[in-house]
Structures are given as structure tokens and as C-alpha cells.
mmCIF file of C-alpha atoms in Angstrom:
data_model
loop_
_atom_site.group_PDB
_atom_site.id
_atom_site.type_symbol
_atom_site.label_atom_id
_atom_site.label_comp_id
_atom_site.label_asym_id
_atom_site.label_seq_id
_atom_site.Cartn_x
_atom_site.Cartn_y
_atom_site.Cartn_z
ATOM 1 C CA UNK Q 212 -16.180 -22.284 37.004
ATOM 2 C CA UNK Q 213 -13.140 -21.538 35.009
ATOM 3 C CA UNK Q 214 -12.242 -17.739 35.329
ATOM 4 C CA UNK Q 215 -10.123 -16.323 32.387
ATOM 5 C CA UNK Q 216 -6.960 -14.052 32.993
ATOM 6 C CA UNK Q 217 -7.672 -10.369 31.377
ATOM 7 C CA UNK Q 218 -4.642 -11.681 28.604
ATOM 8 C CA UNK Q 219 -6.673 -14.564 27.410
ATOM 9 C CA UNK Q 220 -9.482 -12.251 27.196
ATOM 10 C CA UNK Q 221 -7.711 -9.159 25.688
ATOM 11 C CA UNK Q 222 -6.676 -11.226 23.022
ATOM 12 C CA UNK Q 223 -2.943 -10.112 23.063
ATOM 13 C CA UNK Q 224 -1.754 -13.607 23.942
ATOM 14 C CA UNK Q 225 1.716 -14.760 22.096
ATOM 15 C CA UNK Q 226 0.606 -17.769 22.484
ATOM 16 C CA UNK Q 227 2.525 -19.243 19.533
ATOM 17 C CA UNK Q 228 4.295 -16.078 18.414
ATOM 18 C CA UNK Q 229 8.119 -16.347 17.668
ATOM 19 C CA UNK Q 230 9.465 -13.270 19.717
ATOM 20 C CA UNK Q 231 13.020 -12.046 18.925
ATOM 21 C CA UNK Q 232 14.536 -9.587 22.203
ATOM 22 C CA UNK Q 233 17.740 -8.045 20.761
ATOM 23 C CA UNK Q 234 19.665 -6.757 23.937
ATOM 24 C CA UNK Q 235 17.323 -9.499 25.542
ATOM 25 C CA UNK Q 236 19.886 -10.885 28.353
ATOM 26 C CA UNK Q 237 19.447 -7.701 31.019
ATOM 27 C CA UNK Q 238 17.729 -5.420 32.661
ATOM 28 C CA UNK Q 239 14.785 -4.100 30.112
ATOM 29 C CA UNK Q 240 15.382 -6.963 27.519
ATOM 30 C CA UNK Q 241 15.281 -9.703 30.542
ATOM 31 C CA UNK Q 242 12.201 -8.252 32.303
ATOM 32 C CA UNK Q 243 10.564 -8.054 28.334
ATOM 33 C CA UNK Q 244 11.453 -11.523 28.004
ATOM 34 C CA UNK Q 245 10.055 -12.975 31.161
ATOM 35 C CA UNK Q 246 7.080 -11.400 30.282
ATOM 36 C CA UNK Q 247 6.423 -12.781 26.706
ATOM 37 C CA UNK Q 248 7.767 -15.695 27.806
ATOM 38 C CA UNK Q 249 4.802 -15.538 30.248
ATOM 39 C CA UNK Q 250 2.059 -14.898 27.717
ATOM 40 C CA UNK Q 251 3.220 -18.181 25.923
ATOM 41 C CA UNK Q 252 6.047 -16.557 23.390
ATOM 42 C CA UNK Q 253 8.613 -18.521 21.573
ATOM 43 C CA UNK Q 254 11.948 -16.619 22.403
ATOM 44 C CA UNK Q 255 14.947 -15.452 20.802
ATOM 45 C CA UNK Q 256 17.329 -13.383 23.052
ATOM 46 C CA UNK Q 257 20.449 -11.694 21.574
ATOM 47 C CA UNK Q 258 23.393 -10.249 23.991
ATOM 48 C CA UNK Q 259 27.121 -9.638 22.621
ATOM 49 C CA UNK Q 260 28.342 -11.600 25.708
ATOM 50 C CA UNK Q 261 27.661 -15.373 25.604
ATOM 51 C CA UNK Q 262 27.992 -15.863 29.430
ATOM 52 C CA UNK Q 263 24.894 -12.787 29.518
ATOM 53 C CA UNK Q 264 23.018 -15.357 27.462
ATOM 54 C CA UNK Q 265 23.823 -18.005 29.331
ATOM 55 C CA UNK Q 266 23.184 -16.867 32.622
ATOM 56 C CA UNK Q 267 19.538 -15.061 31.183
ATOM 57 C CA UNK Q 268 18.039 -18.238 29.350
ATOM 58 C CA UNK Q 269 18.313 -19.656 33.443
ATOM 59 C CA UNK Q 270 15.276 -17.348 34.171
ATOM 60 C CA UNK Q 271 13.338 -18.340 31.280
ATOM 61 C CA UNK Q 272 11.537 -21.160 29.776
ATOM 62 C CA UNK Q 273 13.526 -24.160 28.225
ATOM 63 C CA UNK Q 274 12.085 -23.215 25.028
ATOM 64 C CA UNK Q 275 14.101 -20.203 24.919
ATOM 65 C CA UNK Q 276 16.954 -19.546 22.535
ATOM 66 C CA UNK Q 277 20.081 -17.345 22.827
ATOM 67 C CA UNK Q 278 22.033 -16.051 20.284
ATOM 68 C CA UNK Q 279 25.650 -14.141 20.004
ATOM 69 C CA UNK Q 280 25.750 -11.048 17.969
ATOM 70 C CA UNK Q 281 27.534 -7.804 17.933
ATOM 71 C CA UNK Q 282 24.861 -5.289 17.563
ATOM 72 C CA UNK Q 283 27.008 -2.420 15.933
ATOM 73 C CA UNK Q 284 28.009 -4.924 13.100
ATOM 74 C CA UNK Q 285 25.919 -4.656 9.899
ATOM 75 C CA UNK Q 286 27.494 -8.388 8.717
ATOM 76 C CA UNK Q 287 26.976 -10.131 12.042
ATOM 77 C CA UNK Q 288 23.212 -8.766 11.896
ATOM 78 C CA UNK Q 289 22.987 -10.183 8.647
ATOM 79 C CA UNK Q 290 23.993 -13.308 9.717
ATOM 80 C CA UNK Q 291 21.661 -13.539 12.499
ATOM 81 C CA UNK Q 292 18.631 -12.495 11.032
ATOM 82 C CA UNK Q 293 19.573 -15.439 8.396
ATOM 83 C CA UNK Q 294 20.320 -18.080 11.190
ATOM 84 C CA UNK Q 295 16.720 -16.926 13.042
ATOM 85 C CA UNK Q 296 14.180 -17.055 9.890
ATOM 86 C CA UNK Q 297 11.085 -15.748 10.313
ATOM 87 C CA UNK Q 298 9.335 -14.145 13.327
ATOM 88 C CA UNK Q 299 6.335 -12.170 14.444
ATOM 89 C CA UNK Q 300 7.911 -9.769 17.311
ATOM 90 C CA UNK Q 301 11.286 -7.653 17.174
ATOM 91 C CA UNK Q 302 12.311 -5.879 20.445
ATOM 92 C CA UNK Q 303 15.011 -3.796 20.493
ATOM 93 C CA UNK Q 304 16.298 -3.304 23.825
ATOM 94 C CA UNK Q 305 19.966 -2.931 23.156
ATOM 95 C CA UNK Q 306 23.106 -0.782 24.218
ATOM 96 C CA UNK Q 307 25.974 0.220 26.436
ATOM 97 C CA UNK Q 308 25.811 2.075 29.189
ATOM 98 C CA UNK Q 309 26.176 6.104 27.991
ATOM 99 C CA UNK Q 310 28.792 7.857 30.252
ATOM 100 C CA UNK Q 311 27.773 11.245 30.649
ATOM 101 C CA UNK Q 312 30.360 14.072 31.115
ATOM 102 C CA UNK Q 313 29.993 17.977 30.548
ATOM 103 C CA UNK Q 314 29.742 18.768 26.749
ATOM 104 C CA UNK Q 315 32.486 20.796 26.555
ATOM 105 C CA UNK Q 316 34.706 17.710 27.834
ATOM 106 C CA UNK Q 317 32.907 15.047 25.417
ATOM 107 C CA UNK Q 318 35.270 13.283 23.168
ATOM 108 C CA UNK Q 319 33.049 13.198 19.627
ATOM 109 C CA UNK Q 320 34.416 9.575 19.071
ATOM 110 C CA UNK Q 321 33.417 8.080 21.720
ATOM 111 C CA UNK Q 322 30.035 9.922 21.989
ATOM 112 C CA UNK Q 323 29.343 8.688 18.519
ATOM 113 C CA UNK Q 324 30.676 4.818 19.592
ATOM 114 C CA UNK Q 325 27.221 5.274 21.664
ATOM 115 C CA UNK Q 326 25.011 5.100 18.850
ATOM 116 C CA UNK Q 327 26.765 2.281 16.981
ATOM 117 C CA UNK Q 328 24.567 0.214 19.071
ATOM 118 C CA UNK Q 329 21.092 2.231 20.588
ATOM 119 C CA UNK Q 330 20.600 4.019 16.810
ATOM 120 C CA UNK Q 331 22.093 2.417 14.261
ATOM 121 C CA UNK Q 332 21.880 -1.166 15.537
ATOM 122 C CA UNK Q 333 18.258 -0.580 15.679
ATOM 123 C CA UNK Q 334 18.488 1.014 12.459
ATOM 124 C CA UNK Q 335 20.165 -1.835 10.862
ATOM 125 C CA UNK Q 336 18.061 -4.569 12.728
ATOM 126 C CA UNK Q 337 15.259 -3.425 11.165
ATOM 127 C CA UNK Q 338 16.410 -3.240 7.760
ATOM 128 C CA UNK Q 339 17.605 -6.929 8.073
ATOM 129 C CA UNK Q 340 14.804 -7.779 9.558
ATOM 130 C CA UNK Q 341 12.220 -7.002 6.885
ATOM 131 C CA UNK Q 342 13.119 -9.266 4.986
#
């Protein structure tokens, strides 16, 4: 008798889904990854750093494609949304590392550097995404 894992029976397979990780080379985005790539996703992973990429798509399925972009520019989204086409799954995984200090010792430029990528990399994604 052929027993059935509870994904095949939850229906939640990506079995044929296209599933684009941006910040998909590390930590969160990797272990996301791995996991979709698991439950039979197509992949798309996205890192600023091409040697991330490179050394990430070595823990996942052949299938697997990596892509250069630099999250905090609007143009180079653009671009990669364009170059990708359609898909069925965006995950948004993306940004540096935030350096906490006291507040009254926070420079305001680099604080707002910080959400270049985690907000309004997101923010962006999505709106070249939609379409």
C-alpha cells in the first residue's frame, strides 16, 4: 500500500509552481528555498552577490535559477521582474544586517540606508511584480 505524505494530501503541493525567493541565497531565503524546492517548486533565487548565488543554487535542485539584482534599485527590479516573466509565488526575504546602536547615537542616514532594502525593496518588488 502506497501511503501519501500529509503535503500531497493537504493539497499545498508546488508541484509545478514557479516560485521567485528575493533575498533567496541565505539564511531565511535558503531554508524557504530548500523547502519549496522540496514540495516540487520551480525556483528563482535573487541575492546582490553572485558568489551568494552561486554557492546557494549548490544546495538546491538543478532546476533552480539564480539571479543578480540590487534590491534597493527601482531600475534593476524592473529589469528583473522583465527577465523572470510570470510566476505564482513571491518571497521576500531580503536585507542587510541592521546594526543597532543607542538612539541618541543613530546616524539618520544610515538608519534610513536600512530600509532601502527590508521596506522599500519589498515595496517596490511588489509593484513590479504585479504586473
Amino acid at each position: 500500500m502506497k501511503t501519501q505524505t500529509a503535503q500531497q494530501t493537504s493539497g499545498n503541493s508546488l508541484t509545478g509552481k514557479k516560485v521567485v525567493i528575493l533575498g533567496g541565497s541565505a539564511g531565511i531565503g535558503l531554508a524557504t528555498a530548500q523547502a519549496a524546492a522540496a514540495a516540487g517548486a520551480q525556483l528563482v533565487i535573487v541575492s546582490r552577490s553572485i558568489d551568494k548565488v552561486n554557492s546557494a543554487l549548490k544546495s538546491l535542485p538543478a532546476t533552480a535559477t539564480g539571479l543578480t539584482a540590487d534590491l534597493s534599485d527601482e531600475e534593476q527590479i524592473k529589469a528583473l521582474f522583465a527577465k523572470i516573466g510570470g510566476f505564482d509565488h513571491l518571497v521576500y526575504t531580503a536585507g542587510e544586517n541592521l546594526k543597532l546602536s543607542n538612539v541618541a547615537d543613530t546616524n539618520m542616514d544610515n538608519a534610513r540606508r536600512f530600509f532601502y532594502t527590508r521596506y522599500w525593496g519589498a515595496f517596490t518588488a511588489v509593484k513590479h511584480a504585479a504586473s
